[in-house]
Coordinates of C-alpha atoms and ligand atoms in Angstrom, one line a residue:
M1 CA 0.2 0.7 0.1
K2 CA 1.2 3.4 -0.9
G3 CA 2.3 5.8 2.6
Y4 CA 4.0 2.3 3.9
N5 CA 6.4 0.6 3.8
N6 CA 4.6 -3.5 3.7
K7 CA 7.3 -4.4 6.1
I8 CA 7.5 -5.4 9.8
A9 CA 11.1 -6.3 11.1
R10 CA 10.8 -9.7 13.6
V11 CA 13.3 -10.4 16.3
D12 CA 13.6 -12.9 18.8
L13 CA 16.2 -12.5 20.8
S14 CA 16.7 -15.8 22.8
E15 CA 16.9 -17.4 19.1
G16 CA 19.3 -13.6 17.6
K17 CA 17.7 -14.4 15.1
V18 CA 15.9 -11.6 12.8
R19 CA 13.3 -12.0 9.9
L20 CA 11.2 -9.5 8.1
E21 CA 8.3 -9.8 6.7
E22 CA 5.3 -8.7 4.6
L23 CA 2.6 -6.6 6.8
R24 CA -0.5 -7.3 5.0
E25 CA -3.1 -5.0 3.6
D26 CA -6.1 -5.6 5.1
I27 CA -4.1 -5.7 8.4
I28 CA -2.3 -1.7 7.5
R29 CA -6.2 -0.6 6.8
K30 CA -7.8 -2.2 9.8
F31 CA -5.4 -1.3 12.7
V32 CA -3.6 1.9 10.8
G33 CA -0.4 2.0 12.4
G34 CA 2.0 3.1 15.4
K35 CA -1.1 2.5 18.6
G36 CA -3.1 0.4 15.9
F37 CA 0.1 -2.0 14.9
G38 CA 1.1 -2.1 18.6
Y39 CA -2.5 -3.4 19.7
Y40 CA -2.8 -5.6 17.3
F41 CA 0.5 -7.3 17.2
I42 CA -0.3 -7.7 21.0
Y43 CA -3.4 -9.4 20.7
N44 CA -2.3 -11.1 17.8
D45 CA 1.1 -12.5 19.4
V46 CA 0.9 -12.1 22.7
P47 CA -1.4 -15.0 24.9
P48 CA -3.7 -13.2 27.6
G49 CA -1.9 -13.6 31.3
T50 CA 1.3 -13.8 29.5
R51 CA 3.5 -12.1 32.3
A52 CA 4.9 -8.7 31.6
L53 CA 8.2 -10.0 32.1
S54 CA 8.7 -13.0 31.1
K55 CA 10.3 -13.7 27.7
Y56 CA 6.8 -13.7 25.9
N57 CA 6.3 -10.7 26.0
E58 CA 6.8 -8.4 23.1
L59 CA 7.4 -5.1 22.7
I60 CA 6.8 -3.0 19.7
F61 CA 7.8 0.3 17.8
A62 CA 5.0 1.5 15.5
P63 CA 5.7 4.6 14.0
G64 CA 3.0 6.5 13.7
A65 CA 1.2 6.3 9.9
F66 CA 1.7 9.8 8.8
S67 CA 4.9 10.3 10.9
G68 CA 7.1 12.8 9.3
L69 CA 5.3 13.7 6.4
V70 CA 3.0 15.5 8.4
P71 CA 3.4 18.4 10.8
G72 CA 3.3 17.8 14.3
S73 CA 3.5 13.9 13.0
S74 CA 6.5 12.2 14.7
K75 CA 5.0 10.4 17.7
V76 CA 6.7 7.2 17.1
A77 CA 4.1 3.9 19.6
V78 CA 5.7 2.1 22.0
V79 CA 3.5 -0.6 23.0
S80 CA 3.9 -3.8 25.5
V81 CA 1.9 -5.7 28.2
S82 CA 3.0 -3.4 30.8
P83 CA 5.0 -4.9 34.1
Q84 CA 2.1 -2.1 36.6
T85 CA -0.3 -2.9 35.3
G86 CA -0.5 -6.9 34.0
L87 CA -2.8 -5.1 30.9
I88 CA -2.2 -3.8 26.9
N89 CA -0.1 -0.6 27.8
D90 CA 0.9 2.2 24.8
S91 CA 3.5 5.0 25.4
Y92 CA 4.8 7.6 23.4
A93 CA 8.5 9.2 22.3
G94 CA 8.3 12.5 19.4
D95 CA 11.3 13.6 17.4
R96 CA 13.5 11.6 15.2
F97 CA 13.0 8.0 16.6
G98 CA 9.8 7.3 14.3
P99 CA 10.0 9.1 10.9
W100 CA 13.7 7.2 11.3
L101 CA 12.6 3.7 11.4
K102 CA 10.0 4.2 9.8
R103 CA 12.7 6.0 6.4
A104 CA 14.5 2.8 7.4
G105 CA 12.0 0.7 5.5
L106 CA 9.7 -0.8 8.5
D107 CA 5.9 -0.6 9.4
A108 CA 7.4 -2.4 12.8
L109 CA 10.1 -3.2 14.9
I110 CA 9.2 -6.3 17.4
V111 CA 11.2 -7.8 20.2
R112 CA 10.6 -10.7 21.6
G113 CA 12.7 -13.4 23.7
R114 CA 16.0 -12.2 25.9
S115 CA 19.1 -12.4 25.0
D116 CA 21.5 -14.3 27.5
K117 CA 24.0 -10.9 27.6
P118 CA 23.4 -7.5 27.2
I119 CA 23.1 -6.2 23.6
Y120 CA 21.5 -3.1 21.5
L121 CA 19.8 -3.2 18.3
L122 CA 21.0 -1.2 15.3
V123 CA 18.5 -0.6 13.1
E124 CA 19.9 0.2 9.2
K125 CA 17.9 0.7 5.9
N126 CA 16.3 -2.7 5.8
R127 CA 18.2 -4.3 8.0
V128 CA 17.8 -5.2 11.8
R129 CA 22.0 -6.3 13.7
I130 CA 21.8 -7.4 17.3
E131 CA 25.2 -5.7 18.9
D132 CA 27.0 -6.6 22.0
A133 CA 25.9 -3.8 25.0
S134 CA 28.1 -5.6 28.0
K135 CA 30.2 -2.4 28.4
L136 CA 26.9 0.4 28.3
W137 CA 24.8 -2.2 30.8
G138 CA 24.8 -0.4 34.2
K139 CA 25.4 3.6 32.6
G140 CA 22.9 5.9 32.7
A141 CA 20.6 7.1 29.7
Y142 CA 22.6 10.1 29.4
E143 CA 25.9 8.1 29.6
T144 CA 24.7 5.7 27.0
F145 CA 23.4 7.5 24.6
D146 CA 27.0 9.7 24.3
A147 CA 28.8 7.0 23.9
L148 CA 26.2 5.6 21.0
W149 CA 26.1 8.4 19.1
K150 CA 30.4 8.7 19.7
E151 CA 30.0 5.5 17.5
Y152 CA 27.8 6.7 14.8
G153 CA 26.7 10.0 14.8
E154 CA 23.5 10.6 13.1
A155 CA 22.0 8.1 14.9
S156 CA 18.3 8.4 16.8
I157 CA 18.5 6.1 19.6
A158 CA 16.1 4.4 22.4
A159 CA 17.8 3.2 25.9
I160 CA 16.7 1.9 29.3
G161 CA 18.3 4.2 32.5
P162 CA 19.5 2.0 35.2
A163 CA 16.0 1.7 36.5
G164 CA 15.0 -0.9 33.0
E165 CA 17.9 -3.1 33.9
K166 CA 16.6 -3.3 37.6
L167 CA 13.4 -4.5 36.8
V168 CA 11.7 -1.3 37.9
R169 CA 8.1 -1.3 37.2
F170 CA 7.7 2.5 36.3
A171 CA 11.1 1.9 34.4
N172 CA 11.0 4.2 30.6
I173 CA 12.4 4.6 27.3
L174 CA 14.6 7.8 27.3
F175 CA 14.7 8.7 23.0
D176 CA 17.6 11.4 22.6
K177 CA 18.3 12.2 26.2
E178 CA 15.0 14.2 26.0
R179 CA 12.2 12.3 24.8
A180 CA 10.3 9.6 26.9
A181 CA 7.8 6.6 26.1
G182 CA 7.2 6.5 30.5
R183 CA 4.2 5.1 31.7
G184 CA 3.7 2.0 32.2
G185 CA 6.8 0.6 32.8
L186 CA 7.8 -0.2 29.0
G187 CA 11.7 -0.1 30.0
A188 CA 11.6 -2.7 32.2
V189 CA 10.1 -4.6 29.4
M190 CA 13.4 -3.9 28.1
G191 CA 15.8 -4.2 31.3
S192 CA 14.2 -7.4 30.7
K193 CA 15.3 -8.8 27.4
N194 CA 18.2 -7.6 28.1
L195 CA 18.3 -4.7 25.5
K196 CA 20.1 -1.6 26.7
A197 CA 19.1 0.6 23.4
V198 CA 17.8 0.2 19.8
V199 CA 19.5 2.7 17.5
V200 CA 18.1 3.9 14.4
L201 CA 19.7 5.4 11.7
K202 CA 19.5 7.7 9.3
S203 CA 18.2 6.3 6.0
Q204 CA 17.1 8.1 2.2
P205 CA 12.6 7.3 2.4
S206 CA 11.2 4.9 -0.1
M207 CA 7.7 4.8 0.2
E208 CA 5.6 5.2 -2.2
L209 CA 3.1 8.3 -2.2
H210 CA -0.3 8.9 -3.4
D211 CA 0.4 12.7 -4.8
G212 CA 3.6 13.9 -3.4
E213 CA 2.8 17.0 -5.2
K214 CA -0.2 17.9 -3.1
L215 CA 0.9 16.7 0.3
E216 CA 4.0 19.0 0.3
E217 CA 1.3 21.5 -1.0
M218 CA -0.7 20.2 2.0
K219 CA 2.4 20.7 4.8
K220 CA 3.8 24.3 3.9
R221 CA 0.2 25.2 4.4
Y222 CA -0.5 22.9 7.8
Y223 CA 2.7 24.6 8.6
E224 CA 1.7 28.4 7.9
E225 CA -0.8 28.2 9.4
Y226 CA -0.2 26.6 12.9
K227 CA 3.1 28.4 12.9
R228 CA 1.2 31.5 13.4
A229 CA -2.2 30.0 15.0
E230 CA -3.2 32.7 17.6
N231 CA -4.3 29.9 19.9
L232 CA -1.0 28.0 19.9
K233 CA 0.5 31.3 21.2
E234 CA 0.7 29.7 24.8
L235 CA 2.2 26.3 23.8
R236 CA 5.2 28.3 21.4
N237 CA 5.9 30.9 24.6
Y238 CA 6.0 28.3 27.9
G239 CA 5.7 24.9 26.1
T240 CA 3.6 23.2 28.8
T241 CA 5.1 24.2 32.1
N242 CA 2.5 27.0 32.4
G243 CA 0.3 24.0 33.4
L244 CA 0.7 24.3 37.2
I245 CA -0.8 27.4 37.0
T246 CA -4.3 25.8 34.5
S247 CA -4.2 23.8 36.7
A248 CA -3.8 25.3 40.8
F249 CA -6.2 27.3 39.9
S250 CA -9.0 25.7 38.6
G251 CA -8.2 23.1 42.1
M252 CA -6.6 20.0 39.5
A253 CA -3.3 20.2 41.2
P254 CA -1.9 17.1 42.4
A255 CA -0.1 19.3 44.8
Y256 CA 1.2 17.6 48.7
N257 CA -0.7 13.5 47.0
F258 CA -3.8 15.4 45.4
Q259 CA -4.2 16.9 49.0
K260 CA -4.6 20.4 47.8
P261 CA -6.2 20.0 44.0
Y262 CA -6.3 24.3 44.5
I263 CA -3.0 26.1 45.5
E264 CA -1.9 29.7 45.6
K265 CA -1.0 31.6 42.8
E266 CA 2.0 33.4 44.9
L267 CA 3.2 29.7 45.4
A268 CA 1.9 27.5 42.3
S269 CA 4.7 30.9 40.4
K270 CA 6.8 29.7 42.3
L271 CA 6.9 26.3 39.4
A272 CA 5.9 27.8 36.6
G273 CA 5.8 29.9 33.5
E274 CA 7.8 33.4 34.6
E275 CA 10.0 31.7 36.8
I276 CA 11.1 29.1 34.2
K277 CA 11.4 31.8 32.0
K278 CA 14.7 32.9 33.6
Y279 CA 16.4 29.7 33.4
E280 CA 15.3 28.9 29.5
V281 CA 18.3 28.9 26.3
E282 CA 18.5 28.1 23.0
P283 CA 20.8 25.4 22.9
E284 CA 22.8 24.7 19.6
D285 CA 22.0 20.9 19.0
Y286 CA 17.7 21.5 19.3
I287 CA 16.0 18.3 19.0
H288 CA 13.0 18.1 19.6
G289 CA 10.2 20.2 17.9
S290 CA 13.6 21.5 15.0
S291 CA 9.9 19.4 11.6
C292 CA 7.2 20.8 13.5
P293 CA 5.8 24.1 13.5
V294 CA 4.4 24.5 17.6
K295 CA 8.1 24.0 18.4
C296 CA 7.4 23.7 21.6
A297 CA 9.7 22.9 23.6
R298 CA 11.2 24.5 26.4
Y299 CA 15.1 24.5 27.6
V300 CA 16.6 25.2 30.6
K301 CA 19.8 25.8 32.4
V302 CA 20.2 25.3 36.0
K303 CA 22.9 25.4 38.3
Y304 CA 22.0 22.6 41.8
K305 CA 24.6 21.9 44.2
G306 CA 27.1 22.5 41.9
E307 CA 25.8 21.3 38.9
E308 CA 25.1 22.7 35.7
F309 CA 23.2 21.2 33.5
F310 CA 20.3 21.4 30.4
V311 CA 17.1 19.7 30.3
K312 CA 13.6 20.1 28.9
P313 CA 10.8 20.8 31.7
E314 CA 8.1 19.8 30.7
Y315 CA 4.6 20.6 33.6
E316 CA 3.5 16.4 33.5
S317 CA 7.5 16.0 35.7
I318 CA 7.8 19.3 37.2
A319 CA 3.7 19.0 39.1
M320 CA 4.8 15.6 39.7
L321 CA 8.2 16.0 41.3
G322 CA 7.7 19.1 43.1
T323 CA 4.4 20.0 43.2
A324 CA 3.2 16.5 44.6
T325 CA 6.4 16.1 47.1
G326 CA 5.6 20.0 48.1
V327 CA 9.0 20.4 46.9
F328 CA 8.2 24.5 45.6
D329 CA 11.8 25.2 44.3
F330 CA 12.4 25.1 40.4
P331 CA 16.6 23.8 40.2
A332 CA 15.5 21.4 43.0
V333 CA 12.6 19.9 40.7
A334 CA 14.9 20.6 37.3
H335 CA 17.2 18.5 38.7
F336 CA 15.5 15.5 40.0
I337 CA 13.5 15.4 36.4
H338 CA 17.4 15.6 35.6
L339 CA 18.4 12.4 37.3
T340 CA 15.4 10.4 36.6
N341 CA 15.5 11.1 33.3
D342 CA 19.3 9.3 33.6
L343 CA 18.7 7.2 36.1
G344 CA 15.1 6.6 33.8
M345 CA 12.4 6.3 35.2
D346 CA 9.2 7.6 35.0
S347 CA 8.9 11.4 36.6
I348 CA 4.9 11.3 37.0
A349 CA 4.8 7.3 38.5
A350 CA 8.1 8.6 40.8
G351 CA 7.1 11.8 41.4
N352 CA 3.3 9.9 43.2
V353 CA 4.9 7.2 44.5
I354 CA 7.4 9.6 46.7
A355 CA 4.0 11.8 47.1
W356 CA 2.5 9.1 48.5
L357 CA 5.4 8.3 51.6
F358 CA 6.5 11.7 52.2
E359 CA 2.5 12.0 53.2
L360 CA 2.7 8.7 56.0
V361 CA 5.6 10.5 57.4
H362 CA 3.5 14.1 57.5
R363 CA 0.7 11.8 58.9
G364 CA 3.6 9.4 62.1
L365 CA 2.4 6.7 60.0
L366 CA 6.0 5.6 59.2
S367 CA 8.8 6.2 61.9
A368 CA 12.7 6.6 60.5
D369 CA 13.6 3.1 61.4
E370 CA 11.1 1.8 58.8
I371 CA 12.3 3.7 56.1
G372 CA 15.6 3.3 56.7
M373 CA 15.9 7.1 57.3
E374 CA 14.9 10.8 59.0
L375 CA 12.4 11.8 56.1
G376 CA 11.1 15.5 56.1
G377 CA 8.1 15.6 54.3
F378 CA 6.8 17.1 52.0
G379 CA 9.5 19.9 51.2
D380 CA 11.9 17.6 51.7
A381 CA 14.2 18.0 48.9
E382 CA 17.7 15.7 49.6
G383 CA 15.2 13.4 50.4
E384 CA 13.4 13.3 47.4
E385 CA 16.6 12.9 46.3
K386 CA 17.3 10.4 47.5
L387 CA 14.3 7.5 47.0
L388 CA 15.0 9.1 42.9
R389 CA 18.5 6.8 43.6
M390 CA 17.2 4.8 45.6
M391 CA 14.3 3.5 43.7
A392 CA 16.0 2.8 40.7
E393 CA 18.9 0.6 42.7
R394 CA 16.2 -1.2 44.4
K395 CA 18.3 -0.6 47.4
G396 CA 16.2 -0.4 51.1
I397 CA 12.9 1.4 51.2
G398 CA 13.5 2.4 46.5
A399 CA 12.6 -2.0 46.5
V400 CA 9.2 -0.6 48.5
L401 CA 9.4 1.6 46.2
A402 CA 9.8 0.4 42.9
E403 CA 7.0 -1.5 43.2
G404 CA 4.6 1.1 42.5
V405 CA 2.2 3.2 44.9
K406 CA -0.1 -0.2 45.0
R407 CA 1.9 -2.1 44.7
A408 CA 3.9 -0.2 48.8
A409 CA 0.7 -0.2 50.3
E410 CA 0.4 -3.8 49.7
I411 CA 3.9 -4.4 51.1
L412 CA 3.7 -2.2 53.4
G413 CA 0.7 -2.7 55.0
R414 CA -0.6 1.1 55.6
G415 CA -1.2 4.3 53.3
E416 CA -4.2 2.3 50.5
E417 CA -6.9 5.2 51.4
F418 CA -4.5 7.9 49.4
A419 CA -2.3 5.8 46.6
V420 CA -3.7 8.1 43.6
H421 CA -3.8 5.5 41.1
V422 CA -6.4 3.6 39.1
K423 CA -5.7 0.1 38.3
C424 CA -2.0 -0.2 39.5
L425 CA -1.7 3.4 36.9
E426 CA 0.0 5.8 39.5
S427 CA -2.2 9.5 38.5
P428 CA -0.8 11.8 36.6
A429 CA -1.4 15.5 38.0
W430 CA -4.7 16.6 36.5
D431 CA -6.8 16.2 39.9
P432 CA -10.1 15.4 38.5
R433 CA -11.9 16.8 41.5
G434 CA -11.7 20.2 39.1
R435 CA -13.5 19.5 36.3
R436 CA -16.4 17.4 37.7
T437 CA -16.2 14.1 35.7
Y438 CA -13.1 14.3 34.0
A439 CA -12.6 10.8 36.8
L440 CA -15.1 9.2 34.7
S441 CA -11.8 8.9 31.0
Y442 CA -9.6 7.2 34.5
A443 CA -11.3 5.5 35.9
T444 CA -12.7 3.5 31.8
A445 CA -9.6 4.0 29.9
D446 CA -7.7 1.1 29.3
I447 CA -4.3 1.6 30.8
G448 CA -5.6 3.0 33.8
A449 CA -5.4 6.8 35.0
S450 CA -3.9 8.0 32.1
H451 CA -3.8 11.7 30.9
L452 CA -4.1 10.8 27.4
R453 CA -7.1 8.8 27.1
G454 CA -9.2 11.9 26.3
W455 CA -10.8 14.4 28.6
P456 CA -15.1 14.8 28.9
H457 CA -16.9 17.9 28.3
P458 CA -17.4 19.6 31.6
H459 CA -21.0 21.1 33.0
S460 CA -20.1 24.9 33.7
L461 CA -18.9 25.1 37.5
P462 CA -20.2 23.8 39.7
N463 CA -20.7 21.1 37.5
D464 CA -23.6 19.5 39.4
G465 CA -25.3 18.3 35.8
A466 CA -25.5 14.3 35.5
A467 CA -22.0 12.9 34.8
R468 CA -23.3 10.9 31.7
E469 CA -24.1 13.8 30.3
L470 CA -20.9 14.3 29.0
V471 CA -20.2 10.9 28.3
P472 CA -20.2 11.7 24.3
S473 CA -18.0 14.5 24.4
L474 CA -15.7 11.7 26.3
I475 CA -15.8 8.8 23.8
E476 CA -15.8 11.3 21.1
S477 CA -12.0 12.3 22.7
R478 CA -11.2 9.6 23.4
D479 CA -11.4 8.4 19.8
K480 CA -9.8 11.3 18.9
D481 CA -6.7 10.7 20.7
A482 CA -6.5 6.8 19.8
L483 CA -7.0 7.8 15.8
F484 CA -4.4 10.6 16.6
D485 CA -1.6 7.8 18.2
S486 CA -2.7 5.9 15.6
L487 CA -1.3 8.6 12.3
G488 CA 2.2 10.1 15.0
I489 CA 0.1 13.2 15.2
C490 CA 1.3 15.6 18.4
K491 CA -2.6 15.8 20.2
F492 CA -1.2 19.6 20.6
L493 CA -2.5 19.8 17.0
P494 CA -5.7 20.8 16.1
Y495 CA -6.6 19.0 12.5
S496 CA -9.9 17.8 12.8
F497 CA -10.6 14.8 10.4
E498 CA -11.9 16.1 7.6
D499 CA -8.4 17.1 7.7
L500 CA -6.6 13.8 8.5
E501 CA -8.7 12.2 6.0
E502 CA -8.1 14.4 3.5
F503 CA -3.7 13.2 4.7
Y504 CA -4.6 9.6 3.9
S505 CA -6.3 9.8 0.6
V506 CA -3.2 12.2 -0.7
I507 CA -1.0 10.1 1.2
V508 CA -2.7 6.7 0.0
G509 CA -4.9 7.1 -2.4
E510 CA -7.6 5.7 -0.3
S511 CA -11.0 7.0 1.1
G512 CA -10.0 7.8 4.6
A513 CA -12.8 6.1 5.7
T514 CA -10.9 3.9 8.0
L515 CA -10.0 5.7 9.9
K516 CA -13.3 6.5 11.6
N517 CA -14.4 3.4 13.8
L518 CA -10.5 3.3 14.4
G519 CA -10.3 4.4 18.1
W520 CA -13.4 2.4 19.0
R521 CA -11.4 -0.8 17.1
I522 CA -9.0 -0.4 19.6
E523 CA -10.1 0.3 22.7
T524 CA -12.5 -2.7 21.7
L525 CA -9.8 -5.3 21.1
A526 CA -7.7 -3.9 24.4
R527 CA -11.3 -5.2 26.9
I528 CA -11.6 -7.7 25.6
Y529 CA -7.7 -8.5 25.4
N530 CA -7.4 -6.6 29.6
V531 CA -10.3 -9.2 30.1
L532 CA -8.8 -12.4 28.9
G533 CA -5.9 -11.6 30.9
G534 CA -7.6 -11.4 34.5
M535 CA -8.6 -7.3 34.7
N536 CA -12.2 -7.8 36.5
P537 CA -14.6 -5.1 35.6
P538 CA -16.7 -3.0 36.7
E539 CA -14.8 -4.0 39.4
D540 CA -11.0 -2.8 38.7
D541 CA -13.4 0.1 36.5
V542 CA -12.9 2.5 39.6
I543 CA -11.8 5.7 41.1
P544 CA -9.0 5.8 44.1
P545 CA -11.0 7.6 47.7
R546 CA -8.8 10.3 47.6
W547 CA -11.2 11.4 44.4
W548 CA -13.6 11.1 47.0
E549 CA -13.0 13.7 48.8
K550 CA -14.2 17.2 48.3
E551 CA -12.6 19.3 47.7
S552 CA -12.3 22.0 50.3
E553 CA -11.0 25.3 49.0
G554 CA -10.7 27.2 45.2
P555 CA -13.1 27.5 42.5
A556 CA -14.4 23.7 43.1
K557 CA -15.2 23.5 46.5
G558 CA -17.2 21.0 47.0
N559 CA -16.3 18.7 44.5
A560 CA -15.7 15.1 44.0
A561 CA -15.3 13.1 41.2
F562 CA -18.4 13.0 40.8
I563 CA -21.1 14.4 42.6
N564 CA -22.5 10.8 44.2
Y565 CA -21.4 7.5 43.7
D566 CA -24.8 6.3 41.9
D567 CA -24.0 9.7 39.8
F568 CA -20.2 8.4 38.8
L569 CA -22.3 4.2 38.3
E570 CA -24.9 5.9 35.9
A571 CA -21.7 7.4 33.6
R572 CA -20.0 4.4 34.0
K573 CA -22.8 2.8 32.5
T574 CA -23.5 5.3 29.9
F575 CA -20.4 5.2 29.0
Y576 CA -20.6 0.5 28.7
R577 CA -23.6 1.3 26.3
L578 CA -22.3 3.8 24.2
R579 CA -19.3 1.2 23.5
G580 CA -21.3 -1.1 22.7
W581 CA -20.4 -3.2 25.4
D582 CA -22.3 -4.7 28.3
E583 CA -23.7 -2.0 30.0
E584 CA -23.8 -3.9 33.6
L585 CA -20.2 -6.7 32.6
G586 CA -17.9 -3.5 31.0
V587 CA -17.2 -6.4 27.8
P588 CA -17.8 -5.3 25.0
L589 CA -20.7 -7.2 22.7
P590 CA -20.5 -10.1 20.2
E591 CA -22.7 -7.7 17.6
T592 CA -20.1 -4.1 18.5
L593 CA -17.2 -6.9 16.6
E594 CA -19.1 -6.3 13.0
I595 CA -19.9 -3.2 13.1
L596 CA -16.7 -2.5 13.7
D597 CA -15.4 -4.4 10.5
I598 CA -13.7 -7.1 13.0
P599 CA -15.8 -10.0 13.1
E600 CA -13.0 -12.6 13.6
Y601 CA -12.8 -11.5 16.7
R602 CA -16.4 -12.9 17.9
S603 CA -15.3 -15.7 19.3
S604 CA -13.0 -14.0 21.5
A605 CA -15.7 -11.4 22.8
E606 CA -18.3 -14.2 23.5
R607 CA -15.8 -16.3 26.1
A608 CA -14.9 -13.1 28.3
L609 CA -18.3 -12.1 28.4
E610 CA -18.9 -15.5 29.5
I611 CA -15.4 -15.7 32.5
V612 CA -17.2 -12.3 33.9
R613 CA -20.8 -13.3 33.9
R614 CA -20.2 -16.5 35.7
R615 CA -17.3 -14.4 38.4
V616 CA -20.5 -11.2 38.5
Ligands
SF4_1 S1 3.6 19.9 19.6 FE1 5.4 20.6 21.4 S2 5.8 18.0 22.1 FE2 4.0 18.1 19.8 S3 5.4 18.6 17.8 FE3 5.2 20.5 18.4 S4 7.6 20.4 19.6 FE4 6.3 18.3 19.4

């Protein structure tokens, strides 16, 4: 098919073999690329219930269908079974890796098995080689990048740090020192395979496009439009670094382990916009966003404890490593972001679990003897740094925290009521009480508490309309996110569905109708897979106790995540029904598979339904 390489690479690390395979047209048409391909291959290759860190799990790198072809379309999807949740999990990183993988002639790179020694993969045009990584094992992510760039020059690299090697459940995969596929512990999946890095060399594209001339004209037009768009001005100016002003003032910040979703301007400003701008620099070797019309990346140069470093802070990392842990000191937080990248951990989960521990300390529920050291609780920057290092090395209390917040609460036998997660995935930096019903997105998202699964269009404050009224807007937003994730488009770019349909027909030469139900198709398949693998709907589609507490101040004062429990149950039931799932059980109905044009999975849906019916 035009617009694709029609080819994937399968690497079996147990056998030390690489195989190039044709990618079937029916798979391309139904699953399109990126997220869609990742979910398709996990569903079909990895039996439900497979343990994430076993050699039978797969790790899939799949560039979006438009990766490198459309302005703001640089994402690569990384998909696997998550060691945190046991569910199918996707995470994304932007810039060169996805487009270069496509240029190298691959629509997906699938890794399975386990090498008996540390290795890395070298991807060249139409070829993947397995190389020895013994000298890189044990090194921080930054040192790994430097060593590989020294050897290969122009290359885009995905690598893990010590946390991935030590199988920290929320280890991430860092790309080109700057971007991370952070969520779900996919760095631990790499670690379990003894895979330290994937290096993609730059090569010339060879894909055939349906109408290259028209594509060039469209690219220029959209690039110029988005470069100047008034509604992207704030993003161009601050990137996401001003996010805390928005979240804090609307009662959505994660401050002090989500105990204070509203914080005053004076405090929020310490970790936002103008304060961060004071440290901003324009580095010479600018990577992120080089081909994007928005260029939201902000780089800062910070000196902390005598050490000077560059880092690219984003709202989620700032808020979870700073606001959530009560450290309102930007140089310290920038240092934590830099350190967390180098150690190779998801900054959201790392901040969340430390904030939880600080709350235990604050409430006097855990002694210094039990922790193995004195901790000051919220605001203890020294303590936070020690904990980050101990988690990555799985030392002392760090070994407990490395299991993630839910398991840590179980191991220590306390604090479960303020562990803020859904399905074992730690909450990101948006407390949903400030926008009542946002929590329905967290509760129903296939991977757990993710901020990237669409939001309902909220009632205006005081938010007292029924949550079920907002479900159609959540579904619309969720499907759009899945479409962007399959095409490799950044969610900040304001493309409409019609824009994307037109790009599809210009690139592929076929109608973009296949894009229409894509998000629904993927989510339905994920639900069947997860149920067959042991997920328990509807009980697992819930929110943590903290979000049932009412906000005590600010514009959302008096708000819990829903009006009451019945409001939540009604909304969840409506969500299931509109998805074509059994409205009591939360499992796809067999006839929905026909509507979604994937009748081949009908018997799996029947099996999933039977399992849940028997249990309930
Ligand atoms: S808007 Fe920002 S995050 Fe999105 S592609 Fe452009 S530079 Fe990257």
